[in-house]
Amino acid sequence: MSKFSDVADTSHQLSLAAMEEASRTGHRTADIEHLLLALTLTDQPGGQVLRSFGVTIEMTRHAIAQQHEEQLASLGVTAHPSADGPIVFHETGGYEWSDRALAIIQRAAGRGRRGDAIAVLRELVAEPSGLIGDLLRRMDTLPEELLERLDDADRIPSPPTADRPRRPLSRRSEAFVPASLDEVWALLSDPRRIPEWDQSIGRVDAELSEPPQTGDAWVAHAQTHHADGRPLQIARELRRRFVQLDALEPETRVAWRTTFPDRERANARVVDLALAPAAHGTQVTISMAWDRHPARRPLPLVGWCMRPLTRLALWLQASQIGGGISRVFR
């Protein structure tokens, strides 16, 4: 992956997760503690190193709450712990990075730096206020030891991409989910729960008297409103869909094929999800593809010209799926 791709992927992941976490506590500005929370959720080596120290999303939330309470107490303010609310980032607006958090991300992408999660975490640990170092120590992690482990992780070459037949219109993304493999499998293998993690599906008409089998299909309906309540403009012929279980390998892999019966010669969307256990959670590989309808004639020149935009759109779709799965368990 190029540096540009690393920076774009990392920035997108961290911005989304940090601002989602900020929204849980009613903040509109994501600061350095929200950046640390986001790093505990990334699938990249930086996140893996954090979790290997036991720096998980739950532990970090607890440490931040404890730190804030002590800061207020030092000012003579007695704070009563209150439960954080749900993620409301997608229902609200006006979010931005704080100046110091944005400066950290920019330095991590500067000359001689990779711009990935390891680079961001290095800059965050070196942040001069000492707040991040204090949070790490509250979780029994020494910043010096963390930096040494990051150096070791940075020297390990990236693993080769697993061989799997690729469709012409396809893209792959990775996501770390802070839940057990059993919990994630129960979510992803149930057609009734697809709307929980796929924003494009509003409802699936499924009544299961027995476990679903490969080839089973159900009628689904498109999402009709944005998360903030605004109506979505969906073409009438795209509102009704068929969702088919395309592949099923228990607790390992599930694939869902979505077709659009009311639109002539519409391509089919395939979401292929591979699961693997990971420290403090589950690693999910999302393969997003569009299968061309047999009656549609390929246009090689048009396809070549549109390839960059197509790859970007597929990457965004796969990233949204990964983010949706993670949000269910946060």
Short mmCIF file of C-alpha atoms in Angstrom, two decimals:
data_model
loop_
_atom_site.label_atom_id
_atom_site.label_comp_id
_atom_site.label_asym_id
_atom_site.label_seq_id
_atom_site.Cartn_x
_atom_site.Cartn_y
_atom_site.Cartn_z
CA MET A 1 0.00 0.00 0.00
CA SER A 2 1.31 3.47 -0.90
CA LYS A 3 1.87 6.21 1.66
CA PHE A 4 -1.09 8.12 0.20
CA SER A 5 -3.33 5.09 0.72
CA ASP A 6 -1.98 4.58 4.25
CA VAL A 7 -2.66 8.19 5.19
CA ALA A 8 -6.15 8.23 3.64
CA ASP A 9 -7.16 4.92 5.22
CA THR A 10 -5.76 5.84 8.65
CA SER A 11 -7.25 9.33 8.63
CA HIS A 12 -10.68 8.00 7.66
CA GLN A 13 -10.64 5.24 10.29
CA LEU A 14 -9.40 7.40 13.14
CA SER A 15 -11.58 10.41 12.35
CA LEU A 16 -14.76 8.34 12.22
CA ALA A 17 -14.03 6.34 15.38
CA ALA A 18 -12.79 9.35 17.39
CA MET A 19 -15.79 11.50 16.54
CA GLU A 20 -18.16 8.63 17.26
CA GLU A 21 -16.53 8.29 20.69
CA ALA A 22 -16.73 12.05 21.27
CA SER A 23 -20.45 11.94 20.47
CA ARG A 24 -21.06 9.44 23.29
CA THR A 25 -20.15 12.09 25.85
CA GLY A 26 -21.83 15.03 24.13
CA HIS A 27 -18.66 16.56 22.69
CA ARG A 28 -18.39 18.02 19.19
CA THR A 29 -14.60 18.38 19.26
CA ALA A 30 -12.52 15.19 19.15
CA ASP A 31 -9.41 15.67 21.29
CA ILE A 32 -6.32 13.58 22.00
CA GLU A 33 -8.15 11.18 24.34
CA HIS A 34 -10.64 10.43 21.57
CA LEU A 35 -7.72 9.82 19.22
CA LEU A 36 -6.37 7.25 21.70
CA LEU A 37 -9.79 5.60 21.86
CA ALA A 38 -9.86 5.41 18.06
CA LEU A 39 -6.41 3.81 17.98
CA THR A 40 -7.59 1.01 20.28
CA LEU A 41 -10.14 0.11 17.58
CA THR A 42 -7.97 0.13 14.47
CA ASP A 43 -7.11 -3.17 12.80
CA GLN A 44 -3.64 -1.83 11.92
CA PRO A 45 -0.50 -2.94 13.83
CA GLY A 46 -0.66 0.19 15.98
CA GLY A 47 -4.00 -0.93 17.38
CA GLN A 48 -2.78 -4.50 17.77
CA VAL A 49 0.18 -3.31 19.84
CA LEU A 50 -2.08 -1.26 22.12
CA ARG A 51 -4.42 -4.19 22.70
CA SER A 52 -1.46 -6.49 23.42
CA PHE A 53 -0.80 -4.26 26.46
CA GLY A 54 -4.44 -4.55 27.52
CA VAL A 55 -5.22 -1.03 26.30
CA THR A 56 -8.72 -1.78 25.03
CA ILE A 57 -11.66 0.48 24.28
CA GLU A 58 -13.34 -0.28 27.62
CA MET A 59 -10.16 0.14 29.68
CA THR A 60 -9.38 3.43 27.95
CA ARG A 61 -12.89 4.79 28.48
CA HIS A 62 -12.59 3.95 32.19
CA ALA A 63 -9.14 5.58 32.47
CA ILE A 64 -10.38 8.76 30.75
CA ALA A 65 -13.39 9.01 33.08
CA GLN A 66 -11.13 8.52 36.09
CA GLN A 67 -8.68 11.15 34.84
CA HIS A 68 -11.45 13.70 34.25
CA GLU A 69 -12.92 13.07 37.70
CA GLU A 70 -9.55 13.66 39.37
CA GLN A 71 -8.93 16.82 37.33
CA LEU A 72 -12.26 18.25 38.49
CA ALA A 73 -11.58 17.21 42.09
CA SER A 74 -8.29 19.12 42.00
CA LEU A 75 -10.34 22.23 41.19
CA GLY A 76 -12.69 21.57 44.09
CA VAL A 77 -15.49 20.25 41.89
CA THR A 78 -17.18 17.03 42.94
CA ALA A 79 -18.19 15.06 39.88
CA HIS A 80 -20.72 12.25 39.98
CA PRO A 81 -20.00 9.53 37.41
CA SER A 82 -22.64 9.39 34.69
CA ALA A 83 -23.19 6.72 32.12
CA ASP A 84 -22.08 7.67 28.62
CA GLY A 85 -24.78 7.75 26.01
CA PRO A 86 -24.96 5.93 22.67
CA ILE A 87 -23.02 6.95 19.58
CA VAL A 88 -24.96 9.82 17.98
CA PHE A 89 -22.34 11.04 15.50
CA HIS A 90 -24.43 9.93 12.52
CA GLU A 91 -27.57 11.66 13.81
CA THR A 92 -25.87 14.98 14.59
CA GLY A 93 -23.32 17.31 13.00
CA GLY A 94 -20.68 19.94 13.64
CA TYR A 95 -17.80 17.64 14.59
CA GLU A 96 -14.14 18.58 14.21
CA TRP A 97 -10.66 17.77 15.51
CA SER A 98 -9.07 19.86 18.22
CA ASP A 99 -5.99 21.78 17.08
CA ARG A 100 -3.58 19.56 19.01
CA ALA A 101 -5.16 16.30 17.82
CA LEU A 102 -5.07 17.50 14.20
CA ALA A 103 -1.42 18.54 14.60
CA ILE A 104 -0.54 15.02 15.77
CA ILE A 105 -2.16 13.44 12.71
CA GLN A 106 -0.43 15.92 10.41
CA ARG A 107 2.99 15.29 11.96
CA ALA A 108 2.47 11.53 11.62
CA ALA A 109 2.01 12.02 7.87
CA GLY A 110 4.96 14.39 7.47
CA ARG A 111 8.22 13.82 5.64
CA GLY A 112 9.92 10.58 6.63
CA ARG A 113 6.81 9.25 8.39
CA ARG A 114 4.37 6.67 7.14
CA GLY A 115 1.10 8.24 8.26
CA ASP A 116 -0.27 4.92 9.52
CA ALA A 117 -1.59 4.06 12.99
CA ILE A 118 1.91 3.33 14.34
CA ALA A 119 3.11 6.78 13.26
CA VAL A 120 0.05 8.46 14.81
CA LEU A 121 0.46 6.51 18.05
CA ARG A 122 4.13 7.49 18.30
CA GLU A 123 3.24 11.17 17.97
CA LEU A 124 0.39 10.80 20.44
CA VAL A 125 2.59 9.18 23.11
CA ALA A 126 5.11 12.02 22.69
CA GLU A 127 2.36 14.66 23.10
CA PRO A 128 3.79 17.26 25.55
CA SER A 129 0.84 17.73 27.94
CA GLY A 130 1.47 14.33 29.56
CA LEU A 131 -2.23 13.43 29.48
CA ILE A 132 -1.72 10.40 27.23
CA GLY A 133 1.22 9.15 29.28
CA ASP A 134 -0.94 9.42 32.40
CA LEU A 135 -3.76 7.48 30.74
CA LEU A 136 -1.38 4.72 29.69
CA ARG A 137 0.06 4.41 33.20
CA ARG A 138 -3.46 4.11 34.60
CA MET A 139 -3.73 1.02 32.39
CA ASP A 140 -0.39 -0.36 33.66
CA THR A 141 1.41 0.53 30.44
CA LEU A 142 4.68 2.43 30.38
CA PRO A 143 4.99 4.80 27.40
CA GLU A 144 8.65 3.78 26.93
CA GLU A 145 7.75 0.10 26.66
CA LEU A 146 4.94 0.90 24.25
CA LEU A 147 7.31 2.85 21.99
CA GLU A 148 9.79 -0.04 22.00
CA ARG A 149 7.04 -2.44 20.95
CA LEU A 150 5.99 -0.05 18.19
CA ASP A 151 9.58 -0.03 16.89
CA ASP A 152 9.52 -3.84 16.81
CA ALA A 153 6.16 -3.90 15.02
CA ASP A 154 7.35 -1.38 12.44
CA ARG A 155 10.21 -3.68 11.43
CA ILE A 156 7.88 -6.59 10.65
CA PRO A 157 7.03 -6.68 6.93
CA SER A 158 3.37 -6.51 5.98
CA PRO A 159 1.84 -9.97 5.45
CA PRO A 160 1.11 -10.93 1.84
CA THR A 161 -2.46 -10.59 0.67
CA ALA A 162 -4.28 -13.91 0.89
CA ASP A 163 -5.01 -15.49 -2.48
CA ARG A 164 -8.68 -15.49 -3.34
CA PRO A 165 -10.38 -15.16 -6.74
CA ARG A 166 -11.12 -11.48 -7.23
CA ARG A 167 -14.09 -10.03 -9.07
CA PRO A 168 -13.46 -7.17 -11.52
CA LEU A 169 -15.51 -4.76 -9.36
CA SER A 170 -14.27 -5.58 -5.87
CA ARG A 171 -12.38 -4.12 -2.92
CA ARG A 172 -11.27 -5.44 0.45
CA SER A 173 -11.10 -3.80 3.87
CA GLU A 174 -10.18 -4.93 7.39
CA ALA A 175 -11.95 -4.12 10.65
CA PHE A 176 -11.31 -4.92 14.29
CA VAL A 177 -14.50 -5.56 16.27
CA PRO A 178 -14.37 -5.32 20.09
CA ALA A 179 -16.46 -8.44 20.69
CA SER A 180 -15.97 -12.20 20.80
CA LEU A 181 -16.09 -14.26 17.63
CA ASP A 182 -19.32 -15.92 18.83
CA GLU A 183 -21.01 -12.54 19.27
CA VAL A 184 -19.85 -11.25 15.89
CA TRP A 185 -20.90 -14.46 14.14
CA ALA A 186 -24.36 -14.29 15.72
CA LEU A 187 -24.73 -10.78 14.28
CA LEU A 188 -23.40 -11.41 10.77
CA SER A 189 -25.01 -14.80 10.09
CA ASP A 190 -28.58 -13.73 10.94
CA PRO A 191 -30.47 -12.15 8.02
CA ARG A 192 -32.81 -10.34 10.43
CA ARG A 193 -29.85 -8.43 11.88
CA ILE A 194 -28.39 -7.18 8.58
CA PRO A 195 -29.92 -3.68 9.09
CA GLU A 196 -27.88 -3.34 12.31
CA TRP A 197 -24.60 -3.22 10.35
CA ASP A 198 -25.56 -2.45 6.73
CA GLN A 199 -26.83 1.12 6.42
CA SER A 200 -28.36 0.48 2.99
CA ILE A 201 -30.86 -2.09 4.32
CA GLY A 202 -33.80 -0.88 6.39
CA ARG A 203 -35.63 -4.16 6.95
CA VAL A 204 -35.38 -7.85 6.07
CA ASP A 205 -38.59 -9.90 6.06
CA ALA A 206 -37.22 -13.06 7.64
CA GLU A 207 -38.86 -15.46 10.05
CA LEU A 208 -36.46 -18.26 10.91
CA SER A 209 -37.79 -21.57 12.18
CA GLU A 210 -34.40 -23.21 11.58
CA PRO A 211 -30.83 -22.02 10.91
CA PRO A 212 -30.38 -20.44 7.46
CA GLN A 213 -28.71 -22.47 4.71
CA THR A 214 -26.67 -21.45 1.68
CA GLY A 215 -29.04 -20.42 -1.10
CA ASP A 216 -31.83 -19.22 1.19
CA ALA A 217 -33.22 -15.82 0.22
CA TRP A 218 -35.46 -13.17 1.78
CA VAL A 219 -37.16 -9.97 0.70
CA ALA A 220 -35.43 -6.84 2.02
CA HIS A 221 -36.30 -3.17 1.86
CA ALA A 222 -33.97 -0.22 1.36
CA GLN A 223 -33.24 2.22 4.15
CA THR A 224 -35.62 5.16 3.68
CA HIS A 225 -34.05 7.78 5.97
CA HIS A 226 -30.63 9.03 6.96
CA ALA A 227 -29.56 8.45 10.57
CA ASP A 228 -30.48 12.08 11.35
CA GLY A 229 -34.05 11.57 10.10
CA ARG A 230 -33.74 13.21 6.68
CA PRO A 231 -35.44 11.20 3.91
CA LEU A 232 -33.24 9.31 1.48
CA GLN A 233 -33.86 9.67 -2.24
CA ILE A 234 -34.15 6.04 -3.38
CA ALA A 235 -35.33 5.16 -6.89
CA ARG A 236 -38.59 3.22 -6.72
CA GLU A 237 -37.12 0.22 -8.54
CA LEU A 238 -34.31 -0.04 -5.96
CA ARG A 239 -36.47 -0.07 -2.86
CA ARG A 240 -37.28 -3.78 -2.92
CA ARG A 241 -34.36 -6.21 -2.79
CA PHE A 242 -33.62 -9.89 -2.46
CA VAL A 243 -30.98 -10.88 0.09
CA GLN A 244 -29.50 -14.34 -0.46
CA LEU A 245 -27.10 -16.31 1.72
CA ASP A 246 -24.32 -16.86 -0.81
CA ALA A 247 -21.77 -18.72 1.35
CA LEU A 248 -21.69 -20.07 4.89
CA GLU A 249 -18.74 -21.52 6.79
CA PRO A 250 -19.73 -21.63 10.48
CA GLU A 251 -17.92 -19.00 12.57
CA THR A 252 -15.46 -18.44 9.71
CA ARG A 253 -17.14 -16.87 6.68
CA VAL A 254 -20.52 -15.64 5.50
CA ALA A 255 -21.44 -13.92 2.24
CA TRP A 256 -24.63 -12.04 1.41
CA ARG A 257 -25.78 -11.34 -2.17
CA THR A 258 -28.22 -8.49 -2.75
CA THR A 259 -30.16 -8.25 -6.02
CA PHE A 260 -32.66 -5.69 -7.27
CA PRO A 261 -35.57 -7.54 -8.94
CA ASP A 262 -37.43 -4.40 -10.00
CA ARG A 263 -34.55 -2.91 -12.01
CA GLU A 264 -33.74 -4.56 -15.31
CA ARG A 265 -30.15 -5.83 -15.70
CA ALA A 266 -29.06 -4.47 -12.30
CA ASN A 267 -25.72 -5.65 -10.93
CA ALA A 268 -25.71 -7.76 -7.77
CA ARG A 269 -23.91 -6.61 -4.63
CA VAL A 270 -21.92 -9.22 -2.70
CA VAL A 271 -20.63 -8.64 0.84
CA ASP A 272 -18.20 -11.39 1.86
CA LEU A 273 -17.23 -11.41 5.54
CA ALA A 274 -14.38 -13.54 6.90
CA LEU A 275 -13.92 -13.80 10.67
CA ALA A 276 -10.85 -14.65 12.75
CA PRO A 277 -10.24 -14.42 16.51
CA ALA A 278 -8.02 -11.55 17.65
CA ALA A 279 -6.73 -10.29 20.98
CA HIS A 280 -9.67 -8.71 22.84
CA GLY A 281 -11.99 -9.08 19.87
CA THR A 282 -12.49 -10.33 16.33
CA GLN A 283 -10.81 -9.46 13.03
CA VAL A 284 -13.25 -9.14 10.12
CA THR A 285 -12.15 -9.03 6.48
CA ILE A 286 -14.80 -7.36 4.34
CA SER A 287 -14.75 -8.07 0.60
CA MET A 288 -17.17 -5.82 -1.26
CA ALA A 289 -18.02 -6.63 -4.88
CA TRP A 290 -20.54 -5.87 -7.58
CA ASP A 291 -21.24 -8.75 -9.99
CA ARG A 292 -22.13 -7.58 -13.48
CA HIS A 293 -25.52 -8.74 -14.76
CA PRO A 294 -25.05 -11.36 -17.53
CA ALA A 295 -27.08 -9.25 -19.97
CA ARG A 296 -24.86 -6.19 -19.52
CA ARG A 297 -22.08 -5.81 -22.06
CA PRO A 298 -18.73 -4.80 -20.52
CA LEU A 299 -17.24 -1.52 -21.76
CA PRO A 300 -13.46 -1.87 -21.25
CA LEU A 301 -12.55 1.74 -22.08
CA VAL A 302 -15.24 3.20 -19.80
CA GLY A 303 -14.27 0.73 -17.08
CA TRP A 304 -10.61 1.75 -17.32
CA CYS A 305 -11.47 5.46 -17.11
CA MET A 306 -13.78 4.94 -14.14
CA ARG A 307 -11.51 2.51 -12.26
CA PRO A 308 -10.10 5.03 -9.71
CA LEU A 309 -13.57 6.30 -8.78
CA THR A 310 -14.97 2.77 -8.70
CA ARG A 311 -12.20 1.56 -6.39
CA LEU A 312 -12.74 4.54 -4.08
CA ALA A 313 -16.50 3.92 -3.95
CA LEU A 314 -16.00 0.23 -3.19
CA TRP A 315 -13.45 1.02 -0.48
CA LEU A 316 -15.85 3.47 1.15
CA GLN A 317 -18.66 0.90 1.03
CA ALA A 318 -16.46 -1.78 2.59
CA SER A 319 -15.24 0.66 5.26
CA GLN A 320 -18.84 1.61 6.11
CA ILE A 321 -19.70 -2.06 6.57
CA GLY A 322 -16.72 -2.53 8.90
CA GLY A 323 -17.63 0.58 10.88
CA GLY A 324 -21.24 -0.57 11.16
CA ILE A 325 -20.22 -3.95 12.57
CA SER A 326 -17.94 -2.32 15.14
CA ARG A 327 -20.61 0.18 16.25
CA VAL A 328 -23.03 -2.58 17.19
CA PHE A 329 -20.70 -3.61 20.02
CA ARG A 330 -19.78 -0.11 21.23
#
